[in-house]
mmCIF file with all atom_site columns, C-alpha atoms in Angstrom:
data_model
loop_
_atom_site.group_PDB
_atom_site.id
_atom_site.type_symbol
_atom_site.label_atom_id
_atom_site.label_alt_id
_atom_site.label_comp_id
_atom_site.label_asym_id
_atom_site.label_entity_id
_atom_site.label_seq_id
_atom_site.pdbx_PDB_ins_code
_atom_site.Cartn_x
_atom_site.Cartn_y
_atom_site.Cartn_z
_atom_site.occupancy
_atom_site.B_iso_or_equiv
_atom_site.pdbx_formal_charge
_atom_site.auth_seq_id
_atom_site.auth_comp_id
_atom_site.auth_asym_id
_atom_site.auth_atom_id
_atom_site.pdbx_PDB_model_num
ATOM 1   C CA . UNK A 1 1   ? 149.781 60.665 88.723  1.00 83.00 ? 161 UNK A CA 1
ATOM 2   C CA . UNK A 1 2   ? 153.428 60.591 88.716  1.00 88.00 ? 162 UNK A CA 1
ATOM 3   C CA . UNK A 1 3   ? 153.932 61.916 85.101  1.00 86.00 ? 163 UNK A CA 1
ATOM 4   C CA . UNK A 1 4   ? 156.219 64.475 86.752  1.00 92.00 ? 164 UNK A CA 1
ATOM 5   C CA . UNK A 1 5   ? 158.097 62.248 88.797  1.00 96.00 ? 165 UNK A CA 1
ATOM 6   C CA . UNK A 1 6   ? 161.732 60.280 88.298  1.00 96.00 ? 166 UNK A CA 1
ATOM 7   C CA . UNK A 1 7   ? 160.675 56.492 88.334  1.00 96.00 ? 167 UNK A CA 1
ATOM 8   C CA . UNK A 1 8   ? 163.752 54.729 90.310  1.00 96.00 ? 168 UNK A CA 1
ATOM 9   C CA . UNK A 1 9   ? 162.361 50.671 89.757  1.00 93.00 ? 169 UNK A CA 1
ATOM 10  C CA . UNK A 1 10  ? 163.737 49.093 92.345  1.00 94.00 ? 170 UNK A CA 1
ATOM 11  C CA . UNK A 1 11  ? 162.113 45.117 90.979  1.00 84.00 ? 171 UNK A CA 1
ATOM 12  C CA . UNK A 1 12  ? 158.969 43.828 88.159  1.00 75.00 ? 172 UNK A CA 1
ATOM 13  C CA . UNK A 1 13  ? 156.717 41.016 88.751  1.00 67.00 ? 173 UNK A CA 1
ATOM 14  C CA . UNK A 1 14  ? 154.427 39.275 91.548  1.00 66.00 ? 174 UNK A CA 1
ATOM 15  C CA . UNK A 1 15  ? 154.211 35.708 93.133  1.00 62.00 ? 175 UNK A CA 1
ATOM 16  C CA . UNK A 1 16  ? 150.417 36.279 93.727  1.00 61.00 ? 176 UNK A CA 1
ATOM 17  C CA . UNK A 1 17  ? 147.855 34.631 91.626  1.00 59.00 ? 177 UNK A CA 1
ATOM 18  C CA . UNK A 1 18  ? 145.380 37.287 90.963  1.00 60.00 ? 178 UNK A CA 1
ATOM 19  C CA . UNK A 1 19  ? 142.787 36.479 88.640  1.00 56.00 ? 179 UNK A CA 1
ATOM 20  C CA . UNK A 1 20  ? 141.580 39.471 87.349  1.00 58.00 ? 180 UNK A CA 1
ATOM 21  C CA . UNK A 1 21  ? 146.047 40.748 86.442  1.00 61.00 ? 181 UNK A CA 1
ATOM 22  C CA . UNK A 1 22  ? 148.170 40.447 84.432  1.00 59.00 ? 182 UNK A CA 1
ATOM 23  C CA . UNK A 1 23  ? 151.765 41.126 85.900  1.00 62.00 ? 183 UNK A CA 1
ATOM 24  C CA . UNK A 1 24  ? 151.682 37.484 85.847  1.00 61.00 ? 184 UNK A CA 1
ATOM 25  C CA . UNK A 1 25  ? 151.732 37.432 82.097  1.00 58.00 ? 185 UNK A CA 1
ATOM 26  C CA . UNK A 1 26  ? 154.106 39.677 81.180  1.00 60.00 ? 186 UNK A CA 1
ATOM 27  C CA . UNK A 1 27  ? 156.808 40.919 83.335  1.00 59.00 ? 187 UNK A CA 1
ATOM 28  C CA . UNK A 1 28  ? 157.919 37.659 83.160  1.00 59.00 ? 188 UNK A CA 1
ATOM 29  C CA . UNK A 1 29  ? 160.364 35.555 86.311  1.00 61.00 ? 189 UNK A CA 1
ATOM 30  C CA . UNK A 1 30  ? 160.440 38.595 89.728  1.00 63.00 ? 190 UNK A CA 1
ATOM 31  C CA . UNK A 1 31  ? 163.005 39.868 90.304  1.00 68.00 ? 191 UNK A CA 1
ATOM 32  C CA . UNK A 1 32  ? 163.807 42.734 92.944  1.00 80.00 ? 192 UNK A CA 1
ATOM 33  C CA . UNK A 1 33  ? 167.008 45.464 93.219  1.00 86.00 ? 193 UNK A CA 1
ATOM 34  C CA . UNK A 1 34  ? 169.118 46.096 95.939  1.00 89.00 ? 194 UNK A CA 1
ATOM 35  C CA . UNK A 1 35  ? 168.351 49.924 97.953  1.00 91.00 ? 195 UNK A CA 1
ATOM 36  C CA . UNK A 1 36  ? 171.742 50.823 98.962  1.00 92.00 ? 196 UNK A CA 1
ATOM 37  C CA . UNK A 1 37  ? 173.121 49.932 95.627  1.00 94.00 ? 197 UNK A CA 1
ATOM 38  C CA . UNK A 1 38  ? 170.614 52.201 93.593  1.00 95.00 ? 198 UNK A CA 1
ATOM 39  C CA . UNK A 1 39  ? 171.462 55.850 95.991  1.00 96.00 ? 199 UNK A CA 1
ATOM 40  C CA . UNK A 1 40  ? 173.323 57.756 93.671  1.00 96.00 ? 200 UNK A CA 1
ATOM 41  C CA . UNK A 1 41  ? 170.388 56.925 91.027  1.00 96.00 ? 201 UNK A CA 1
ATOM 42  C CA . UNK A 1 42  ? 167.743 58.593 93.890  1.00 97.00 ? 202 UNK A CA 1
ATOM 43  C CA . UNK A 1 43  ? 170.163 61.549 94.820  1.00 97.00 ? 203 UNK A CA 1
ATOM 44  C CA . UNK A 1 44  ? 170.728 62.123 91.222  1.00 97.00 ? 204 UNK A CA 1
ATOM 45  C CA . UNK A 1 45  ? 166.798 63.269 90.300  1.00 97.00 ? 205 UNK A CA 1
ATOM 46  C CA . UNK A 1 46  ? 164.139 64.974 92.085  1.00 95.00 ? 206 UNK A CA 1
ATOM 47  C CA . UNK A 1 47  ? 160.493 63.783 92.475  1.00 96.00 ? 207 UNK A CA 1
ATOM 48  C CA . UNK A 1 48  ? 161.754 60.054 92.325  1.00 98.00 ? 208 UNK A CA 1
ATOM 49  C CA . UNK A 1 49  ? 158.659 58.193 92.957  1.00 97.00 ? 209 UNK A CA 1
ATOM 50  C CA . UNK A 1 50  ? 159.770 53.730 93.590  1.00 97.00 ? 210 UNK A CA 1
ATOM 51  C CA . UNK A 1 51  ? 158.180 51.885 91.019  1.00 94.00 ? 211 UNK A CA 1
ATOM 52  C CA . UNK A 1 52  ? 157.724 48.393 91.485  1.00 90.00 ? 212 UNK A CA 1
ATOM 53  C CA . UNK A 1 53  ? 154.384 45.883 90.950  1.00 83.00 ? 213 UNK A CA 1
ATOM 54  C CA . UNK A 1 54  ? 154.442 44.003 94.484  1.00 84.00 ? 214 UNK A CA 1
ATOM 55  C CA . UNK A 1 55  ? 157.654 46.489 96.638  1.00 91.00 ? 215 UNK A CA 1
ATOM 56  C CA . UNK A 1 56  ? 158.563 43.816 99.749  1.00 91.00 ? 216 UNK A CA 1
ATOM 57  C CA . UNK A 1 57  ? 158.906 45.334 103.288 1.00 94.00 ? 217 UNK A CA 1
ATOM 58  C CA . UNK A 1 58  ? 162.672 44.658 102.674 1.00 94.00 ? 218 UNK A CA 1
ATOM 59  C CA . UNK A 1 59  ? 162.626 47.123 99.934  1.00 94.00 ? 219 UNK A CA 1
ATOM 60  C CA . UNK A 1 60  ? 159.968 49.586 101.741 1.00 96.00 ? 220 UNK A CA 1
ATOM 61  C CA . UNK A 1 61  ? 161.849 49.233 105.345 1.00 97.00 ? 221 UNK A CA 1
ATOM 62  C CA . UNK A 1 62  ? 165.522 50.306 103.853 1.00 97.00 ? 222 UNK A CA 1
ATOM 63  C CA . UNK A 1 63  ? 163.926 53.085 101.638 1.00 97.00 ? 223 UNK A CA 1
ATOM 64  C CA . UNK A 1 64  ? 162.200 54.494 104.372 1.00 97.00 ? 224 UNK A CA 1
ATOM 65  C CA . UNK A 1 65  ? 166.638 55.027 106.290 1.00 97.00 ? 225 UNK A CA 1
ATOM 66  C CA . UNK A 1 66  ? 168.546 56.247 103.137 1.00 98.00 ? 226 UNK A CA 1
ATOM 67  C CA . UNK A 1 67  ? 165.013 58.470 102.167 1.00 98.00 ? 227 UNK A CA 1
ATOM 68  C CA . UNK A 1 68  ? 165.143 59.369 106.156 1.00 98.00 ? 228 UNK A CA 1
ATOM 69  C CA . UNK A 1 69  ? 169.111 59.389 106.247 1.00 97.00 ? 229 UNK A CA 1
ATOM 70  C CA . UNK A 1 70  ? 169.534 61.786 103.507 1.00 97.00 ? 230 UNK A CA 1
ATOM 71  C CA . UNK A 1 71  ? 166.765 63.595 104.817 1.00 98.00 ? 231 UNK A CA 1
ATOM 72  C CA . UNK A 1 72  ? 164.782 63.328 100.757 1.00 98.00 ? 232 UNK A CA 1
ATOM 73  C CA . UNK A 1 73  ? 161.559 63.007 99.882  1.00 98.00 ? 233 UNK A CA 1
ATOM 74  C CA . UNK A 1 74  ? 160.271 59.570 98.401  1.00 98.00 ? 234 UNK A CA 1
ATOM 75  C CA . UNK A 1 75  ? 157.096 58.314 96.499  1.00 98.00 ? 235 UNK A CA 1
ATOM 76  C CA . UNK A 1 76  ? 156.201 55.279 96.108  1.00 97.00 ? 236 UNK A CA 1
ATOM 77  C CA . UNK A 1 77  ? 154.348 53.187 93.857  1.00 95.00 ? 237 UNK A CA 1
ATOM 78  C CA . UNK A 1 78  ? 151.993 49.887 94.097  1.00 92.00 ? 238 UNK A CA 1
ATOM 79  C CA . UNK A 1 79  ? 152.477 48.423 97.608  1.00 95.00 ? 239 UNK A CA 1
ATOM 80  C CA . UNK A 1 80  ? 150.417 46.037 97.996  1.00 93.00 ? 240 UNK A CA 1
ATOM 81  C CA . UNK A 1 81  ? 147.992 45.966 101.752 1.00 96.00 ? 241 UNK A CA 1
ATOM 82  C CA . UNK A 1 82  ? 150.169 43.289 103.208 1.00 95.00 ? 242 UNK A CA 1
ATOM 83  C CA . UNK A 1 83  ? 153.518 45.308 102.648 1.00 95.00 ? 243 UNK A CA 1
ATOM 84  C CA . UNK A 1 84  ? 152.134 48.083 103.093 1.00 98.00 ? 244 UNK A CA 1
ATOM 85  C CA . UNK A 1 85  ? 150.829 47.692 106.668 1.00 98.00 ? 245 UNK A CA 1
ATOM 86  C CA . UNK A 1 86  ? 154.146 46.121 108.047 1.00 98.00 ? 246 UNK A CA 1
ATOM 87  C CA . UNK A 1 87  ? 156.005 49.468 106.938 1.00 98.00 ? 247 UNK A CA 1
ATOM 88  C CA . UNK A 1 88  ? 153.324 52.008 109.196 1.00 98.00 ? 248 UNK A CA 1
ATOM 89  C CA . UNK A 1 89  ? 156.197 52.763 112.050 1.00 98.00 ? 249 UNK A CA 1
ATOM 90  C CA . UNK A 1 90  ? 158.606 53.612 108.918 1.00 98.00 ? 250 UNK A CA 1
ATOM 91  C CA . UNK A 1 91  ? 155.989 55.109 106.510 1.00 98.00 ? 251 UNK A CA 1
ATOM 92  C CA . UNK A 1 92  ? 154.369 57.239 110.198 1.00 98.00 ? 252 UNK A CA 1
ATOM 93  C CA . UNK A 1 93  ? 158.234 58.592 110.670 1.00 98.00 ? 253 UNK A CA 1
ATOM 94  C CA . UNK A 1 94  ? 158.805 59.977 107.228 1.00 98.00 ? 254 UNK A CA 1
ATOM 95  C CA . UNK A 1 95  ? 155.149 61.419 107.086 1.00 98.00 ? 255 UNK A CA 1
ATOM 96  C CA . UNK A 1 96  ? 155.838 62.900 110.718 1.00 98.00 ? 256 UNK A CA 1
ATOM 97  C CA . UNK A 1 97  ? 159.268 64.614 109.030 1.00 97.00 ? 257 UNK A CA 1
ATOM 98  C CA . UNK A 1 98  ? 157.257 65.301 105.317 1.00 98.00 ? 258 UNK A CA 1
ATOM 99  C CA . UNK A 1 99  ? 159.853 62.858 103.503 1.00 98.00 ? 259 UNK A CA 1
ATOM 100 C CA . UNK A 1 100 ? 157.310 60.984 102.545 1.00 98.00 ? 260 UNK A CA 1
ATOM 101 C CA . UNK A 1 101 ? 154.804 62.158 99.761  1.00 98.00 ? 261 UNK A CA 1
ATOM 102 C CA . UNK A 1 102 ? 152.584 59.747 97.466  1.00 98.00 ? 262 UNK A CA 1
ATOM 103 C CA . UNK A 1 103 ? 152.158 56.058 98.516  1.00 98.00 ? 263 UNK A CA 1
ATOM 104 C CA . UNK A 1 104 ? 149.767 54.522 95.798  1.00 97.00 ? 264 UNK A CA 1
ATOM 105 C CA . UNK A 1 105 ? 148.016 51.491 97.715  1.00 97.00 ? 265 UNK A CA 1
ATOM 106 C CA . UNK A 1 106 ? 145.657 49.363 95.545  1.00 93.00 ? 266 UNK A CA 1
ATOM 107 C CA . UNK A 1 107 ? 143.673 48.433 97.351  1.00 94.00 ? 267 UNK A CA 1
ATOM 108 C CA . UNK A 1 108 ? 141.000 46.826 94.996  1.00 90.00 ? 268 UNK A CA 1
ATOM 109 C CA . UNK A 1 109 ? 137.921 47.058 97.210  1.00 89.00 ? 269 UNK A CA 1
ATOM 110 C CA . UNK A 1 110 ? 135.845 47.013 100.824 1.00 91.00 ? 270 UNK A CA 1
ATOM 111 C CA . UNK A 1 111 ? 133.539 44.596 99.993  1.00 88.00 ? 271 UNK A CA 1
ATOM 112 C CA . UNK A 1 112 ? 135.048 41.749 102.296 1.00 90.00 ? 272 UNK A CA 1
ATOM 113 C CA . UNK A 1 113 ? 132.979 39.179 100.245 1.00 86.00 ? 273 UNK A CA 1
ATOM 114 C CA . UNK A 1 114 ? 134.618 40.560 97.020  1.00 85.00 ? 274 UNK A CA 1
ATOM 115 C CA . UNK A 1 115 ? 138.027 41.059 98.429  1.00 88.00 ? 275 UNK A CA 1
ATOM 116 C CA . UNK A 1 116 ? 137.555 36.807 100.092 1.00 87.00 ? 276 UNK A CA 1
ATOM 117 C CA . UNK A 1 117 ? 136.805 36.133 96.482  1.00 82.00 ? 277 UNK A CA 1
ATOM 118 C CA . UNK A 1 118 ? 139.787 37.628 95.201  1.00 82.00 ? 278 UNK A CA 1
ATOM 119 C CA . UNK A 1 119 ? 141.952 35.604 97.008  1.00 83.00 ? 279 UNK A CA 1
ATOM 120 C CA . UNK A 1 120 ? 142.786 38.849 99.039  1.00 87.00 ? 280 UNK A CA 1
ATOM 121 C CA . UNK A 1 121 ? 143.580 39.135 102.913 1.00 92.00 ? 281 UNK A CA 1
ATOM 122 C CA . UNK A 1 122 ? 140.738 41.171 104.648 1.00 95.00 ? 282 UNK A CA 1
ATOM 123 C CA . UNK A 1 123 ? 142.009 42.169 107.181 1.00 97.00 ? 283 UNK A CA 1
ATOM 124 C CA . UNK A 1 124 ? 144.989 43.430 106.518 1.00 97.00 ? 284 UNK A CA 1
ATOM 125 C CA . UNK A 1 125 ? 143.433 45.710 103.785 1.00 96.00 ? 285 UNK A CA 1
ATOM 126 C CA . UNK A 1 126 ? 141.126 47.198 106.286 1.00 96.00 ? 286 UNK A CA 1
ATOM 127 C CA . UNK A 1 127 ? 144.352 48.133 108.392 1.00 98.00 ? 287 UNK A CA 1
ATOM 128 C CA . UNK A 1 128 ? 146.261 49.731 105.182 1.00 98.00 ? 288 UNK A CA 1
ATOM 129 C CA . UNK A 1 129 ? 142.977 51.444 104.297 1.00 97.00 ? 289 UNK A CA 1
ATOM 130 C CA . UNK A 1 130 ? 143.287 52.550 108.344 1.00 97.00 ? 290 UNK A CA 1
ATOM 131 C CA . UNK A 1 131 ? 146.712 53.483 107.898 1.00 98.00 ? 291 UNK A CA 1
ATOM 132 C CA . UNK A 1 132 ? 146.330 55.675 103.932 1.00 98.00 ? 292 UNK A CA 1
ATOM 133 C CA . UNK A 1 133 ? 143.608 57.188 105.918 1.00 97.00 ? 293 UNK A CA 1
ATOM 134 C CA . UNK A 1 134 ? 146.647 58.699 109.252 1.00 98.00 ? 294 UNK A CA 1
ATOM 135 C CA . UNK A 1 135 ? 148.667 59.165 106.576 1.00 98.00 ? 295 UNK A CA 1
ATOM 136 C CA . UNK A 1 136 ? 146.392 61.391 104.400 1.00 97.00 ? 296 UNK A CA 1
ATOM 137 C CA . UNK A 1 137 ? 146.068 62.607 107.994 1.00 97.00 ? 297 UNK A CA 1
ATOM 138 C CA . UNK A 1 138 ? 149.537 64.089 108.020 1.00 97.00 ? 298 UNK A CA 1
ATOM 139 C CA . UNK A 1 139 ? 149.532 65.861 104.045 1.00 97.00 ? 299 UNK A CA 1
ATOM 140 C CA . UNK A 1 140 ? 150.486 62.937 102.789 1.00 98.00 ? 300 UNK A CA 1
ATOM 141 C CA . UNK A 1 141 ? 148.673 62.210 98.648  1.00 97.00 ? 301 UNK A CA 1
ATOM 142 C CA . UNK A 1 142 ? 147.113 57.878 98.765  1.00 98.00 ? 302 UNK A CA 1
ATOM 143 C CA . UNK A 1 143 ? 146.628 56.504 96.001  1.00 97.00 ? 303 UNK A CA 1
ATOM 144 C CA . UNK A 1 144 ? 144.852 53.493 95.546  1.00 95.00 ? 304 UNK A CA 1
ATOM 145 C CA . UNK A 1 145 ? 143.546 51.425 92.551  1.00 90.00 ? 305 UNK A CA 1
ATOM 146 C CA . UNK A 1 146 ? 139.528 49.799 92.820  1.00 87.00 ? 306 UNK A CA 1
ATOM 147 C CA . UNK A 1 147 ? 138.618 46.637 90.695  1.00 83.00 ? 307 UNK A CA 1
ATOM 148 C CA . UNK A 1 148 ? 135.486 47.163 88.206  1.00 76.00 ? 308 UNK A CA 1
ATOM 149 C CA . UNK A 1 149 ? 133.146 44.636 87.092  1.00 72.00 ? 309 UNK A CA 1
ATOM 150 C CA . UNK A 1 150 ? 134.762 41.548 89.108  1.00 75.00 ? 310 UNK A CA 1
ATOM 151 C CA . UNK A 1 151 ? 131.900 38.354 88.623  1.00 72.00 ? 311 UNK A CA 1
ATOM 152 C CA . UNK A 1 152 ? 132.141 34.877 90.901  1.00 71.00 ? 312 UNK A CA 1
ATOM 153 C CA . UNK A 1 153 ? 130.190 31.910 89.407  1.00 73.00 ? 313 UNK A CA 1
ATOM 154 C CA . UNK A 1 154 ? 127.832 34.593 87.706  1.00 73.00 ? 314 UNK A CA 1
ATOM 155 C CA . UNK A 1 155 ? 127.550 36.813 90.943  1.00 75.00 ? 315 UNK A CA 1
ATOM 156 C CA . UNK A 1 156 ? 128.124 40.801 89.897  1.00 72.00 ? 316 UNK A CA 1
ATOM 157 C CA . UNK A 1 157 ? 130.539 42.975 93.007  1.00 71.00 ? 317 UNK A CA 1
ATOM 158 C CA . UNK A 1 158 ? 129.976 46.179 92.510  1.00 64.00 ? 318 UNK A CA 1
ATOM 159 C CA . UNK A 1 159 ? 132.825 48.867 93.868  1.00 58.00 ? 319 UNK A CA 1
ATOM 160 C CA . UNK A 1 160 ? 131.370 51.812 94.238  1.00 62.00 ? 320 UNK A CA 1
ATOM 161 C CA . UNK A 1 161 ? 131.491 53.100 97.876  1.00 76.00 ? 321 UNK A CA 1
ATOM 162 C CA . UNK A 1 162 ? 132.955 56.676 96.109  1.00 80.00 ? 322 UNK A CA 1
ATOM 163 C CA . UNK A 1 163 ? 132.400 58.288 100.169 1.00 85.00 ? 323 UNK A CA 1
ATOM 164 C CA . UNK A 1 164 ? 134.838 55.659 101.257 1.00 88.00 ? 324 UNK A CA 1
ATOM 165 C CA . UNK A 1 165 ? 137.000 56.278 98.538  1.00 88.00 ? 325 UNK A CA 1
ATOM 166 C CA . UNK A 1 166 ? 137.028 60.557 98.819  1.00 89.00 ? 326 UNK A CA 1
ATOM 167 C CA . UNK A 1 167 ? 136.713 59.984 102.189 1.00 92.00 ? 327 UNK A CA 1
ATOM 168 C CA . UNK A 1 168 ? 140.301 57.985 102.040 1.00 93.00 ? 328 UNK A CA 1
ATOM 169 C CA . UNK A 1 169 ? 142.384 58.488 99.113  1.00 95.00 ? 329 UNK A CA 1
ATOM 170 C CA . UNK A 1 170 ? 143.327 62.098 96.845  1.00 95.00 ? 330 UNK A CA 1
ATOM 171 C CA . UNK A 1 171 ? 143.045 60.133 93.728  1.00 93.00 ? 331 UNK A CA 1
ATOM 172 C CA . UNK A 1 172 ? 141.922 57.003 92.756  1.00 89.00 ? 332 UNK A CA 1
ATOM 173 C CA . UNK A 1 173 ? 142.391 54.661 89.091  1.00 85.00 ? 333 UNK A CA 1
ATOM 174 C CA . UNK A 1 174 ? 140.653 51.382 88.036  1.00 79.00 ? 334 UNK A CA 1
ATOM 175 C CA . UNK A 1 175 ? 140.564 47.339 86.999  1.00 72.00 ? 335 UNK A CA 1
ATOM 176 C CA . UNK A 1 176 ? 138.176 46.319 84.484  1.00 65.00 ? 336 UNK A CA 1
ATOM 177 C CA . UNK A 1 177 ? 138.358 42.397 85.669  1.00 62.00 ? 337 UNK A CA 1
ATOM 178 C CA . UNK A 1 178 ? 140.814 39.812 83.897  1.00 58.00 ? 338 UNK A CA 1
ATOM 179 C CA . UNK A 1 179 ? 139.552 36.410 83.549  1.00 59.00 ? 339 UNK A CA 1
ATOM 180 C CA . UNK A 1 180 ? 142.823 35.705 80.227  1.00 56.00 ? 340 UNK A CA 1
ATOM 181 C CA . UNK A 1 181 ? 139.195 37.604 78.599  1.00 62.00 ? 341 UNK A CA 1
ATOM 182 C CA . UNK A 1 182 ? 140.037 41.661 78.614  1.00 61.00 ? 342 UNK A CA 1
ATOM 183 C CA . UNK A 1 183 ? 137.232 43.356 77.125  1.00 68.00 ? 343 UNK A CA 1
ATOM 184 C CA . UNK A 1 184 ? 137.978 46.582 76.415  1.00 71.00 ? 344 UNK A CA 1
ATOM 185 C CA . UNK A 1 185 ? 134.481 47.500 75.954  1.00 77.00 ? 345 UNK A CA 1
ATOM 186 C CA . UNK A 1 186 ? 132.891 45.957 78.631  1.00 69.00 ? 346 UNK A CA 1
ATOM 187 C CA . UNK A 1 187 ? 135.160 48.003 81.407  1.00 64.00 ? 347 UNK A CA 1
ATOM 188 C CA . UNK A 1 188 ? 134.627 51.532 80.444  1.00 71.00 ? 348 UNK A CA 1
ATOM 189 C CA . UNK A 1 189 ? 130.782 50.526 80.200  1.00 72.00 ? 349 UNK A CA 1
ATOM 190 C CA . UNK A 1 190 ? 131.198 49.581 84.173  1.00 65.00 ? 350 UNK A CA 1
ATOM 191 C CA . UNK A 1 191 ? 133.258 51.842 83.979  1.00 65.00 ? 351 UNK A CA 1
ATOM 192 C CA . UNK A 1 192 ? 130.587 55.054 83.957  1.00 70.00 ? 352 UNK A CA 1
ATOM 193 C CA . UNK A 1 193 ? 127.839 52.430 85.438  1.00 68.00 ? 353 UNK A CA 1
ATOM 194 C CA . UNK A 1 194 ? 130.036 53.030 89.238  1.00 62.00 ? 354 UNK A CA 1
ATOM 195 C CA . UNK A 1 195 ? 132.172 54.809 88.737  1.00 59.00 ? 355 UNK A CA 1
ATOM 196 C CA . UNK A 1 196 ? 130.912 58.949 87.784  1.00 52.00 ? 356 UNK A CA 1
ATOM 197 C CA . UNK A 1 197 ? 133.854 61.153 85.650  1.00 48.00 ? 357 UNK A CA 1
ATOM 198 C CA . UNK A 1 198 ? 133.020 64.006 87.926  1.00 44.00 ? 358 UNK A CA 1
ATOM 199 C CA . UNK A 1 199 ? 134.773 61.828 91.255  1.00 44.00 ? 359 UNK A CA 1
ATOM 200 C CA . UNK A 1 200 ? 137.094 60.219 89.767  1.00 43.00 ? 360 UNK A CA 1
ATOM 201 C CA . UNK A 1 201 ? 140.350 60.761 87.578  1.00 43.00 ? 361 UNK A CA 1
ATOM 202 C CA . UNK A 1 202 ? 142.096 58.036 85.618  1.00 40.00 ? 362 UNK A CA 1
#
């Protein structure tokens, strides 16, 4: 969904330990760029999306301030639920001023049991979904990732709440379960089982 956007890289890496994720194995040591040092690059490009594996609260707040001061629209990719909700006031203010284009937040699931199994915070996820819905009502494009084929101790957790996804998000994609043994064929099979082609964009 960001193919026509300018990717302004504000950092990389993540300190999380989610079993489904490959970031810790592929990105190396995490780092953050200083927002104030990237303003010139930001101003020199249109349709800027802030890219990072996990934007921090301080980064998002700083960029909201920069966008407001420069009166220039931004998009944000991959902000985790617990960080998103800490930037609530800043994001809503940008939305009210039509300076927030797309917000992507990987909620992964609406199932409390599954979120706990993934070692993710249920209350933060629920609060993030509520905030994203509020942003969507303010004409911000909302996007997320969901987990497919997550298995814990032999129990398979499907994620197929299409109605809730459509209610809160304009776009959603999927992450296959990763436990050190990635299997694309299996991921595709599960995707077809849980998500219909007519209702999702990969």
